[in-house]
Every structure is written in structure tokens, then in C-alpha cells.
JSON list of C-alpha atoms in Angstrom, two decimals:
[
{"chain": "C", "resi": 1, "resn": "MET", "atom": "CA", "xyz": [0.00, 0.00, 0.00]},
{"chain": "C", "resi": 2, "resn": "THR", "atom": "CA", "xyz": [1.35, 3.41, -0.98]},
{"chain": "C", "resi": 3, "resn": "HIS", "atom": "CA", "xyz": [0.99, 6.22, 1.52]},
{"chain": "C", "resi": 4, "resn": "ALA", "atom": "CA", "xyz": [1.20, 9.98, 1.08]},
{"chain": "C", "resi": 5, "resn": "LEU", "atom": "CA", "xyz": [4.06, 11.00, 3.36]},
{"chain": "C", "resi": 6, "resn": "GLN", "atom": "CA", "xyz": [5.05, 14.48, 4.48]},
{"chain": "C", "resi": 7, "resn": "LEU", "atom": "CA", "xyz": [7.90, 15.31, 6.86]},
{"chain": "C", "resi": 8, "resn": "VAL", "atom": "CA", "xyz": [7.93, 18.67, 8.61]},
{"chain": "C", "resi": 9, "resn": "ILE", "atom": "CA", "xyz": [11.39, 19.81, 9.71]},
{"chain": "C", "resi": 10, "resn": "GLY", "atom": "CA", "xyz": [13.13, 22.88, 11.08]},
{"chain": "C", "resi": 11, "resn": "ASN", "atom": "CA", "xyz": [16.54, 24.42, 10.45]},
{"chain": "C", "resi": 12, "resn": "ARG", "atom": "CA", "xyz": [19.09, 21.82, 9.40]},
{"chain": "C", "resi": 13, "resn": "ASN", "atom": "CA", "xyz": [21.87, 23.64, 11.19]},
{"chain": "C", "resi": 14, "resn": "TYR", "atom": "CA", "xyz": [20.18, 23.70, 14.59]},
{"chain": "C", "resi": 15, "resn": "SER", "atom": "CA", "xyz": [17.31, 21.21, 14.78]},
{"chain": "C", "resi": 16, "resn": "SER", "atom": "CA", "xyz": [18.81, 17.98, 16.08]},
{"chain": "C", "resi": 17, "resn": "TRP", "atom": "CA", "xyz": [15.45, 16.22, 16.32]},
{"chain": "C", "resi": 18, "resn": "SER", "atom": "CA", "xyz": [14.61, 17.13, 12.72]},
{"chain": "C", "resi": 19, "resn": "LEU", "atom": "CA", "xyz": [17.90, 15.56, 11.67]},
{"chain": "C", "resi": 20, "resn": "ARG", "atom": "CA", "xyz": [16.98, 12.27, 13.36]},
{"chain": "C", "resi": 21, "resn": "GLY", "atom": "CA", "xyz": [13.57, 12.06, 11.71]},
{"chain": "C", "resi": 22, "resn": "TRP", "atom": "CA", "xyz": [14.91, 13.05, 8.30]},
{"chain": "C", "resi": 23, "resn": "LEU", "atom": "CA", "xyz": [17.72, 10.48, 8.37]},
{"chain": "C", "resi": 24, "resn": "ALA", "atom": "CA", "xyz": [15.18, 7.76, 9.15]},
{"chain": "C", "resi": 25, "resn": "MET", "atom": "CA", "xyz": [12.86, 8.97, 6.42]},
{"chain": "C", "resi": 26, "resn": "ARG", "atom": "CA", "xyz": [15.64, 8.98, 3.85]},
{"chain": "C", "resi": 27, "resn": "HIS", "atom": "CA", "xyz": [16.83, 5.53, 4.90]},
{"chain": "C", "resi": 28, "resn": "THR", "atom": "CA", "xyz": [13.47, 3.95, 4.08]},
{"chain": "C", "resi": 29, "resn": "LYS", "atom": "CA", "xyz": [13.67, 5.26, 0.49]},
{"chain": "C", "resi": 30, "resn": "LEU", "atom": "CA", "xyz": [9.94, 5.95, 0.66]},
{"chain": "C", "resi": 31, "resn": "PRO", "atom": "CA", "xyz": [8.88, 8.99, -1.40]},
{"chain": "C", "resi": 32, "resn": "PHE", "atom": "CA", "xyz": [7.92, 11.96, 0.75]},
{"chain": "C", "resi": 33, "resn": "GLU", "atom": "CA", "xyz": [7.26, 15.67, 0.63]},
{"chain": "C", "resi": 34, "resn": "GLU", "atom": "CA", "xyz": [9.50, 17.80, 2.81]},
{"chain": "C", "resi": 35, "resn": "ILE", "atom": "CA", "xyz": [7.95, 20.80, 4.56]},
{"chain": "C", "resi": 36, "resn": "PHE", "atom": "CA", "xyz": [10.54, 23.20, 5.95]},
{"chain": "C", "resi": 37, "resn": "ILE", "atom": "CA", "xyz": [9.69, 25.71, 8.68]},
{"chain": "C", "resi": 38, "resn": "PRO", "atom": "CA", "xyz": [12.42, 28.18, 9.70]},
{"chain": "C", "resi": 39, "resn": "LEU", "atom": "CA", "xyz": [12.58, 28.36, 13.49]},
{"chain": "C", "resi": 40, "resn": "ASN", "atom": "CA", "xyz": [12.80, 31.36, 15.84]},
{"chain": "C", "resi": 41, "resn": "LEU", "atom": "CA", "xyz": [11.10, 33.77, 13.45]},
{"chain": "C", "resi": 42, "resn": "PRO", "atom": "CA", "xyz": [7.98, 35.89, 14.14]},
{"chain": "C", "resi": 43, "resn": "GLU", "atom": "CA", "xyz": [5.92, 33.70, 11.81]},
{"chain": "C", "resi": 44, "resn": "THR", "atom": "CA", "xyz": [7.25, 30.36, 13.07]},
{"chain": "C", "resi": 45, "resn": "LYS", "atom": "CA", "xyz": [4.48, 29.64, 15.60]},
{"chain": "C", "resi": 46, "resn": "ALA", "atom": "CA", "xyz": [1.71, 30.24, 13.06]},
{"chain": "C", "resi": 47, "resn": "GLN", "atom": "CA", "xyz": [3.40, 27.93, 10.58]},
{"chain": "C", "resi": 48, "resn": "LEU", "atom": "CA", "xyz": [3.93, 25.22, 13.18]},
{"chain": "C", "resi": 49, "resn": "GLU", "atom": "CA", "xyz": [0.27, 25.39, 14.24]},
{"chain": "C", "resi": 50, "resn": "LYS", "atom": "CA", "xyz": [-0.68, 24.22, 10.74]},
{"chain": "C", "resi": 51, "resn": "HIS", "atom": "CA", "xyz": [1.23, 20.97, 11.14]},
{"chain": "C", "resi": 52, "resn": "SER", "atom": "CA", "xyz": [2.32, 20.17, 14.69]},
{"chain": "C", "resi": 53, "resn": "PRO", "atom": "CA", "xyz": [0.04, 19.68, 17.72]},
{"chain": "C", "resi": 54, "resn": "SER", "atom": "CA", "xyz": [3.08, 20.03, 20.00]},
{"chain": "C", "resi": 55, "resn": "LEU", "atom": "CA", "xyz": [4.44, 23.05, 18.08]},
{"chain": "C", "resi": 56, "resn": "LEU", "atom": "CA", "xyz": [7.66, 21.07, 17.72]},
{"chain": "C", "resi": 57, "resn": "VAL", "atom": "CA", "xyz": [9.45, 19.44, 14.81]},
{"chain": "C", "resi": 58, "resn": "PRO", "atom": "CA", "xyz": [9.79, 16.98, 13.25]},
{"chain": "C", "resi": 59, "resn": "VAL", "atom": "CA", "xyz": [6.30, 15.82, 12.36]},
{"chain": "C", "resi": 60, "resn": "LEU", "atom": "CA", "xyz": [5.47, 12.94, 10.03]},
{"chain": "C", "resi": 61, "resn": "LYS", "atom": "CA", "xyz": [2.14, 12.96, 8.23]},
{"chain": "C", "resi": 62, "resn": "ILE", "atom": "CA", "xyz": [0.92, 9.61, 6.94]},
{"chain": "C", "resi": 63, "resn": "ASP", "atom": "CA", "xyz": [-2.11, 10.14, 4.70]},
{"chain": "C", "resi": 64, "resn": "GLY", "atom": "CA", "xyz": [-2.83, 13.18, 6.87]},
{"chain": "C", "resi": 65, "resn": "THR", "atom": "CA", "xyz": [-2.44, 11.37, 10.18]},
{"chain": "C", "resi": 66, "resn": "ILE", "atom": "CA", "xyz": [0.11, 13.17, 12.34]},
{"chain": "C", "resi": 67, "resn": "VAL", "atom": "CA", "xyz": [2.97, 11.37, 14.08]},
{"chain": "C", "resi": 68, "resn": "TRP", "atom": "CA", "xyz": [5.17, 13.58, 16.23]},
{"chain": "C", "resi": 69, "resn": "ASP", "atom": "CA", "xyz": [8.39, 12.99, 18.18]},
{"chain": "C", "resi": 70, "resn": "SER", "atom": "CA", "xyz": [11.49, 11.62, 16.44]},
{"chain": "C", "resi": 71, "resn": "LEU", "atom": "CA", "xyz": [11.48, 8.21, 18.09]},
{"chain": "C", "resi": 72, "resn": "ALA", "atom": "CA", "xyz": [7.78, 7.70, 17.33]},
{"chain": "C", "resi": 73, "resn": "ILE", "atom": "CA", "xyz": [8.50, 8.70, 13.72]},
{"chain": "C", "resi": 74, "resn": "ILE", "atom": "CA", "xyz": [11.29, 6.13, 13.51]},
{"chain": "C", "resi": 75, "resn": "GLU", "atom": "CA", "xyz": [8.97, 3.39, 14.78]},
{"chain": "C", "resi": 76, "resn": "ALA", "atom": "CA", "xyz": [6.19, 4.44, 12.41]},
{"chain": "C", "resi": 77, "resn": "LEU", "atom": "CA", "xyz": [8.62, 4.33, 9.49]},
{"chain": "C", "resi": 78, "resn": "ASN", "atom": "CA", "xyz": [9.85, 0.92, 10.62]},
{"chain": "C", "resi": 79, "resn": "ASP", "atom": "CA", "xyz": [6.25, -0.30, 10.40]},
{"chain": "C", "resi": 80, "resn": "LEU", "atom": "CA", "xyz": [5.84, 1.21, 6.92]},
{"chain": "C", "resi": 81, "resn": "ALA", "atom": "CA", "xyz": [9.17, -0.14, 5.65]},
{"chain": "C", "resi": 82, "resn": "PRO", "atom": "CA", "xyz": [10.06, -3.18, 7.77]},
{"chain": "C", "resi": 83, "resn": "ASP", "atom": "CA", "xyz": [12.70, -4.35, 5.28]},
{"chain": "C", "resi": 84, "resn": "ALA", "atom": "CA", "xyz": [14.58, -1.05, 5.22]},
{"chain": "C", "resi": 85, "resn": "GLY", "atom": "CA", "xyz": [16.81, -2.05, 8.12]},
{"chain": "C", "resi": 86, "resn": "LEU", "atom": "CA", "xyz": [16.11, 0.79, 10.51]},
{"chain": "C", "resi": 87, "resn": "TRP", "atom": "CA", "xyz": [16.84, -1.62, 13.37]},
{"chain": "C", "resi": 88, "resn": "PRO", "atom": "CA", "xyz": [19.26, -4.59, 13.48]},
{"chain": "C", "resi": 89, "resn": "LYS", "atom": "CA", "xyz": [17.83, -7.93, 12.37]},
{"chain": "C", "resi": 90, "resn": "ASP", "atom": "CA", "xyz": [19.12, -9.90, 15.35]},
{"chain": "C", "resi": 91, "resn": "PRO", "atom": "CA", "xyz": [16.56, -9.67, 18.20]},
{"chain": "C", "resi": 92, "resn": "LEU", "atom": "CA", "xyz": [19.14, -9.13, 20.95]},
{"chain": "C", "resi": 93, "resn": "ALA", "atom": "CA", "xyz": [21.04, -6.52, 18.97]},
{"chain": "C", "resi": 94, "resn": "ARG", "atom": "CA", "xyz": [17.72, -4.85, 18.13]},
{"chain": "C", "resi": 95, "resn": "ALA", "atom": "CA", "xyz": [16.76, -4.73, 21.80]},
{"chain": "C", "resi": 96, "resn": "VAL", "atom": "CA", "xyz": [20.07, -3.12, 22.73]},
{"chain": "C", "resi": 97, "resn": "ALA", "atom": "CA", "xyz": [19.79, -0.69, 19.80]},
{"chain": "C", "resi": 98, "resn": "ARG", "atom": "CA", "xyz": [16.39, 0.42, 21.03]},
{"chain": "C", "resi": 99, "resn": "SER", "atom": "CA", "xyz": [17.80, 0.77, 24.55]},
{"chain": "C", "resi": 100, "resn": "VAL", "atom": "CA", "xyz": [20.61, 3.06, 23.48]},
{"chain": "C", "resi": 101, "resn": "ALA", "atom": "CA", "xyz": [18.24, 5.05, 21.28]},
{"chain": "C", "resi": 102, "resn": "CYS", "atom": "CA", "xyz": [15.84, 5.52, 24.18]},
{"chain": "C", "resi": 103, "resn": "GLU", "atom": "CA", "xyz": [18.67, 6.61, 26.47]},
{"chain": "C", "resi": 104, "resn": "MET", "atom": "CA", "xyz": [19.52, 9.32, 23.96]},
{"chain": "C", "resi": 105, "resn": "HIS", "atom": "CA", "xyz": [15.88, 10.25, 23.60]},
{"chain": "C", "resi": 106, "resn": "ALA", "atom": "CA", "xyz": [15.30, 10.62, 27.33]},
{"chain": "C", "resi": 107, "resn": "GLY", "atom": "CA", "xyz": [18.71, 11.60, 28.66]},
{"chain": "C", "resi": 108, "resn": "PHE", "atom": "CA", "xyz": [21.94, 13.53, 28.29]},
{"chain": "C", "resi": 109, "resn": "TYR", "atom": "CA", "xyz": [20.13, 16.74, 29.14]},
{"chain": "C", "resi": 110, "resn": "ARG", "atom": "CA", "xyz": [23.29, 18.54, 30.22]},
{"chain": "C", "resi": 111, "resn": "LEU", "atom": "CA", "xyz": [25.08, 17.87, 26.97]},
{"chain": "C", "resi": 112, "resn": "ARG", "atom": "CA", "xyz": [22.05, 18.95, 24.94]},
{"chain": "C", "resi": 113, "resn": "ARG", "atom": "CA", "xyz": [21.53, 22.07, 27.06]},
{"chain": "C", "resi": 114, "resn": "ASP", "atom": "CA", "xyz": [25.14, 23.21, 27.32]},
{"chain": "C", "resi": 115, "resn": "MET", "atom": "CA", "xyz": [26.28, 22.24, 23.80]},
{"chain": "C", "resi": 116, "resn": "PRO", "atom": "CA", "xyz": [23.41, 23.06, 21.42]},
{"chain": "C", "resi": 117, "resn": "MET", "atom": "CA", "xyz": [23.78, 21.72, 17.90]},
{"chain": "C", "resi": 118, "resn": "ASP", "atom": "CA", "xyz": [25.40, 24.07, 15.40]},
{"chain": "C", "resi": 119, "resn": "LEU", "atom": "CA", "xyz": [26.80, 22.19, 12.42]},
{"chain": "C", "resi": 120, "resn": "ARG", "atom": "CA", "xyz": [28.34, 25.24, 10.72]},
{"chain": "C", "resi": 121, "resn": "THR", "atom": "CA", "xyz": [30.32, 26.74, 13.59]},
{"chain": "C", "resi": 122, "resn": "ARG", "atom": "CA", "xyz": [33.19, 25.63, 15.83]},
{"chain": "C", "resi": 123, "resn": "TYR", "atom": "CA", "xyz": [33.47, 26.51, 19.51]},
{"chain": "C", "resi": 124, "resn": "PRO", "atom": "CA", "xyz": [36.68, 24.69, 20.51]},
{"chain": "C", "resi": 125, "resn": "GLY", "atom": "CA", "xyz": [36.96, 24.31, 24.25]},
{"chain": "C", "resi": 126, "resn": "GLN", "atom": "CA", "xyz": [33.78, 26.30, 24.92]},
{"chain": "C", "resi": 127, "resn": "ARG", "atom": "CA", "xyz": [30.71, 25.12, 26.83]},
{"chain": "C", "resi": 128, "resn": "GLN", "atom": "CA", "xyz": [32.61, 22.16, 28.29]},
{"chain": "C", "resi": 129, "resn": "THR", "atom": "CA", "xyz": [30.71, 22.10, 31.56]},
{"chain": "C", "resi": 130, "resn": "GLU", "atom": "CA", "xyz": [31.21, 19.32, 34.08]},
{"chain": "C", "resi": 131, "resn": "GLY", "atom": "CA", "xyz": [27.74, 17.94, 33.37]},
{"chain": "C", "resi": 132, "resn": "ALA", "atom": "CA", "xyz": [28.15, 18.01, 29.59]},
{"chain": "C", "resi": 133, "resn": "LEU", "atom": "CA", "xyz": [31.50, 16.25, 29.76]},
{"chain": "C", "resi": 134, "resn": "LYS", "atom": "CA", "xyz": [30.07, 13.62, 32.12]},
{"chain": "C", "resi": 135, "resn": "ASP", "atom": "CA", "xyz": [27.33, 12.93, 29.56]},
{"chain": "C", "resi": 136, "resn": "ALA", "atom": "CA", "xyz": [29.96, 12.80, 26.81]},
{"chain": "C", "resi": 137, "resn": "ARG", "atom": "CA", "xyz": [31.96, 10.19, 28.70]},
{"chain": "C", "resi": 138, "resn": "ARG", "atom": "CA", "xyz": [28.87, 8.04, 29.16]},
{"chain": "C", "resi": 139, "resn": "ILE", "atom": "CA", "xyz": [28.06, 8.33, 25.46]},
{"chain": "C", "resi": 140, "resn": "GLN", "atom": "CA", "xyz": [31.56, 7.32, 24.43]},
{"chain": "C", "resi": 141, "resn": "SER", "atom": "CA", "xyz": [31.43, 4.32, 26.77]},
{"chain": "C", "resi": 142, "resn": "LEU", "atom": "CA", "xyz": [28.07, 3.32, 25.30]},
{"chain": "C", "resi": 143, "resn": "TRP", "atom": "CA", "xyz": [29.38, 3.64, 21.74]},
{"chain": "C", "resi": 144, "resn": "ALA", "atom": "CA", "xyz": [32.45, 1.56, 22.57]},
{"chain": "C", "resi": 145, "resn": "ASP", "atom": "CA", "xyz": [30.34, -1.18, 24.13]},
{"chain": "C", "resi": 146, "resn": "CYS", "atom": "CA", "xyz": [28.01, -1.39, 21.12]},
{"chain": "C", "resi": 147, "resn": "ARG", "atom": "CA", "xyz": [30.89, -1.38, 18.66]},
{"chain": "C", "resi": 148, "resn": "THR", "atom": "CA", "xyz": [32.72, -4.12, 20.59]},
{"chain": "C", "resi": 149, "resn": "ARG", "atom": "CA", "xyz": [29.69, -6.38, 20.92]},
{"chain": "C", "resi": 150, "resn": "PHE", "atom": "CA", "xyz": [27.73, -5.84, 17.72]},
{"chain": "C", "resi": 151, "resn": "ALA", "atom": "CA", "xyz": [29.75, -4.10, 15.00]},
{"chain": "C", "resi": 152, "resn": "GLU", "atom": "CA", "xyz": [31.29, -7.02, 13.16]},
{"chain": "C", "resi": 153, "resn": "ASP", "atom": "CA", "xyz": [30.07, -6.05, 9.69]},
{"chain": "C", "resi": 154, "resn": "GLY", "atom": "CA", "xyz": [30.43, -2.29, 9.49]},
{"chain": "C", "resi": 155, "resn": "PRO", "atom": "CA", "xyz": [31.64, 0.97, 11.05]},
{"chain": "C", "resi": 156, "resn": "PHE", "atom": "CA", "xyz": [28.47, 1.87, 12.94]},
{"chain": "C", "resi": 157, "resn": "LEU", "atom": "CA", "xyz": [27.15, 0.98, 16.40]},
{"chain": "C", "resi": 158, "resn": "PHE", "atom": "CA", "xyz": [25.58, -2.27, 15.20]},
{"chain": "C", "resi": 159, "resn": "GLY", "atom": "CA", "xyz": [27.71, -2.69, 12.11]},
{"chain": "C", "resi": 160, "resn": "GLN", "atom": "CA", "xyz": [25.26, -1.38, 9.54]},
{"chain": "C", "resi": 161, "resn": "TRP", "atom": "CA", "xyz": [23.73, 2.11, 9.61]},
{"chain": "C", "resi": 162, "resn": "SER", "atom": "CA", "xyz": [20.64, 2.01, 11.83]},
{"chain": "C", "resi": 163, "resn": "ALA", "atom": "CA", "xyz": [18.23, 4.12, 13.83]},
{"chain": "C", "resi": 164, "resn": "ALA", "atom": "CA", "xyz": [20.61, 3.93, 16.79]},
{"chain": "C", "resi": 165, "resn": "ASP", "atom": "CA", "xyz": [23.23, 5.82, 14.80]},
{"chain": "C", "resi": 166, "resn": "MET", "atom": "CA", "xyz": [20.61, 8.30, 13.60]},
{"chain": "C", "resi": 167, "resn": "MET", "atom": "CA", "xyz": [19.70, 9.08, 17.19]},
{"chain": "C", "resi": 168, "resn": "TYR", "atom": "CA", "xyz": [23.34, 9.90, 17.99]},
{"chain": "C", "resi": 169, "resn": "ALA", "atom": "CA", "xyz": [24.21, 11.71, 14.75]},
{"chain": "C", "resi": 170, "resn": "PRO", "atom": "CA", "xyz": [23.50, 15.15, 16.29]},
{"chain": "C", "resi": 171, "resn": "VAL", "atom": "CA", "xyz": [25.80, 14.25, 19.19]},
{"chain": "C", "resi": 172, "resn": "VAL", "atom": "CA", "xyz": [28.62, 13.76, 16.71]},
{"chain": "C", "resi": 173, "resn": "GLY", "atom": "CA", "xyz": [27.93, 17.30, 15.50]},
{"chain": "C", "resi": 174, "resn": "ARG", "atom": "CA", "xyz": [28.15, 18.54, 19.08]},
{"chain": "C", "resi": 175, "resn": "PHE", "atom": "CA", "xyz": [31.38, 16.68, 19.79]},
{"chain": "C", "resi": 176, "resn": "ARG", "atom": "CA", "xyz": [32.92, 18.23, 16.66]},
{"chain": "C", "resi": 177, "resn": "ALA", "atom": "CA", "xyz": [31.64, 21.74, 17.29]},
{"chain": "C", "resi": 178, "resn": "TYR", "atom": "CA", "xyz": [32.83, 21.97, 20.89]},
{"chain": "C", "resi": 179, "resn": "ASP", "atom": "CA", "xyz": [35.95, 19.83, 20.46]},
{"chain": "C", "resi": 180, "resn": "VAL", "atom": "CA", "xyz": [34.87, 17.33, 23.10]},
{"chain": "C", "resi": 181, "resn": "PRO", "atom": "CA", "xyz": [37.78, 15.12, 24.24]},
{"chain": "C", "resi": 182, "resn": "ALA", "atom": "CA", "xyz": [37.47, 11.78, 22.44]},
{"chain": "C", "resi": 183, "resn": "ASP", "atom": "CA", "xyz": [39.62, 8.69, 22.03]},
{"chain": "C", "resi": 184, "resn": "ALA", "atom": "CA", "xyz": [40.65, 7.20, 18.69]},
{"chain": "C", "resi": 185, "resn": "GLN", "atom": "CA", "xyz": [37.81, 4.67, 18.60]},
{"chain": "C", "resi": 186, "resn": "THR", "atom": "CA", "xyz": [35.27, 7.44, 19.16]},
{"chain": "C", "resi": 187, "resn": "ARG", "atom": "CA", "xyz": [36.81, 9.58, 16.44]},
{"chain": "C", "resi": 188, "resn": "ASP", "atom": "CA", "xyz": [36.69, 6.70, 13.97]},
{"chain": "C", "resi": 189, "resn": "TYR", "atom": "CA", "xyz": [32.98, 6.30, 14.67]},
{"chain": "C", "resi": 190, "resn": "MET", "atom": "CA", "xyz": [32.42, 10.04, 14.38]},
{"chain": "C", "resi": 191, "resn": "ASP", "atom": "CA", "xyz": [34.17, 10.06, 11.00]},
{"chain": "C", "resi": 192, "resn": "ALA", "atom": "CA", "xyz": [31.91, 7.23, 9.80]},
{"chain": "C", "resi": 193, "resn": "ILE", "atom": "CA", "xyz": [28.80, 9.16, 10.83]},
{"chain": "C", "resi": 194, "resn": "TRP", "atom": "CA", "xyz": [30.03, 12.37, 9.17]},
{"chain": "C", "resi": 195, "resn": "ALA", "atom": "CA", "xyz": [30.74, 10.56, 5.91]},
{"chain": "C", "resi": 196, "resn": "GLN", "atom": "CA", "xyz": [27.44, 8.64, 5.77]},
{"chain": "C", "resi": 197, "resn": "PRO", "atom": "CA", "xyz": [25.79, 9.85, 2.54]},
{"chain": "C", "resi": 198, "resn": "ASP", "atom": "CA", "xyz": [22.48, 11.08, 3.99]},
{"chain": "C", "resi": 199, "resn": "MET", "atom": "CA", "xyz": [24.29, 12.77, 6.88]},
{"chain": "C", "resi": 200, "resn": "ALA", "atom": "CA", "xyz": [26.75, 14.40, 4.46]},
{"chain": "C", "resi": 201, "resn": "GLU", "atom": "CA", "xyz": [23.85, 15.73, 2.39]},
{"chain": "C", "resi": 202, "resn": "TRP", "atom": "CA", "xyz": [22.16, 17.19, 5.49]},
{"chain": "C", "resi": 203, "resn": "ILE", "atom": "CA", "xyz": [25.43, 18.89, 6.51]},
{"chain": "C", "resi": 204, "resn": "SER", "atom": "CA", "xyz": [25.88, 20.35, 3.02]},
{"chain": "C", "resi": 205, "resn": "LEU", "atom": "CA", "xyz": [22.33, 21.71, 3.02]},
{"chain": "C", "resi": 206, "resn": "SER", "atom": "CA", "xyz": [22.81, 23.17, 6.51]},
{"chain": "C", "resi": 207, "resn": "GLU", "atom": "CA", "xyz": [25.76, 25.18, 5.22]},
{"chain": "C", "resi": 208, "resn": "GLN", "atom": "CA", "xyz": [23.54, 26.73, 2.56]},
{"chain": "C", "resi": 209, "resn": "GLU", "atom": "CA", "xyz": [20.85, 27.92, 4.96]},
{"chain": "C", "resi": 210, "resn": "PRO", "atom": "CA", "xyz": [20.62, 31.71, 5.35]},
{"chain": "C", "resi": 211, "resn": "TYR", "atom": "CA", "xyz": [19.18, 31.57, 8.87]},
{"chain": "C", "resi": 212, "resn": "GLU", "atom": "CA", "xyz": [21.11, 32.43, 12.03]},
{"chain": "C", "resi": 213, "resn": "ILE", "atom": "CA", "xyz": [19.91, 31.65, 15.56]},
{"chain": "C", "resi": 214, "resn": "GLU", "atom": "CA", "xyz": [21.68, 33.00, 18.63]},
{"chain": "C", "resi": 215, "resn": "LEU", "atom": "CA", "xyz": [22.29, 29.93, 20.78]},
{"chain": "C", "resi": 216, "resn": "PHE", "atom": "CA", "xyz": [23.90, 31.44, 23.87]}
]
């Protein structure tokens, strides 16, 4: 069954949750219409009210039915395209992948608060608060554990590119922007994320955006 799909996103340079939803959407290879709403402008709220009950992005519309929240969008897309490989095939690996995705979804508040995503700009050594660096150490430990246990057939957390990597892709942007201390294994993983074709396209498009938001 073919569905009419629309994905509502915000600024590529700043909207980490939009990035997650868009990467998942692209990975399914399902045709979709992209609706872009620039954030932090006087008209933003009125535009969001047309599409998003939470006034947040991203939003996925499936034949007009609204799905909001990035993780819910990933699961909805997994239902629509179960063979796309959004999650690992092995049940145990899939369970762990969902666990690490949920930890990102619900946690690491200090990193997200103190190091907002800005893909175009570098802030070396800035915003490295104790809480943000504690979150960063936990994330690196989590990445290392996944790579050691499950990444036999590729450079990503579970070998092949999956929703778990999509959930952490904005973190890679943060680590790069704020020059977060990272070991060689972490940097190898970050390089793999940065070079992933859909991620590389998003980064390129973010550099072309004319919008500037004052983050701090």
C-alpha cells in the first residue's frame, strides 16, 4: 500500500530532532514531501500550528495522520518499511539498539543544554561544563560497548547504519563543534557518521541555509 508522506522539519543547522527524523525517512527510500519551517522567526508559531500539535518538529504525516516525536516517527517508518533495516535484524542486537536510542531520547540533558547543535560553527573548548563532559563520557562508553559487541560487519554501532546511529548523529555534531575530548575509537565512529551519505547531504544543506539563531 502506498501512503502519502510528508515530513515537517526545522533548520538543518540547529534542529537535532529534525535531523533524526529526516535520516530515518531517507533511509526507508519511501517517497515523501519535505515541509521546511524556519525556526525562531515571528511567523514560526503560526506555521507550526498548521502541522504540529506540539508546536515542535519533526512531524510525520501519513495520509494526513500526524505522528510527532522523532522516536515515534522512527517506529512508524519501521512499520511502513520493515525491510529497510532501521533496526538490526538480530533480536538481541535490536533490543540493545532500542535501549541506546531511548537513552539518547530521554537523557543527556546537560550535553544537549550546554552544547546546542550548530553544524556550521566551531566553539573549541567552549561550553565544556562538568555535566556536559560527564554525559559525553557516558556516550563514548556506550558507543564503545556497542561497537565491541555488535559491530562485526560495518563501522556503525551495530555494524550497519541504523536508527541507533541516527539518534546519535547530532551528538557527533556537538562533539565536533565543541571539540569534546574523544579517544581514537570514538573519532573513527564520528568520521563514519560524518561521511554517511544522507548525513553528508544534510550537513551540506545546513551550510547553505541563510538563517542564524543566537544559541547562547
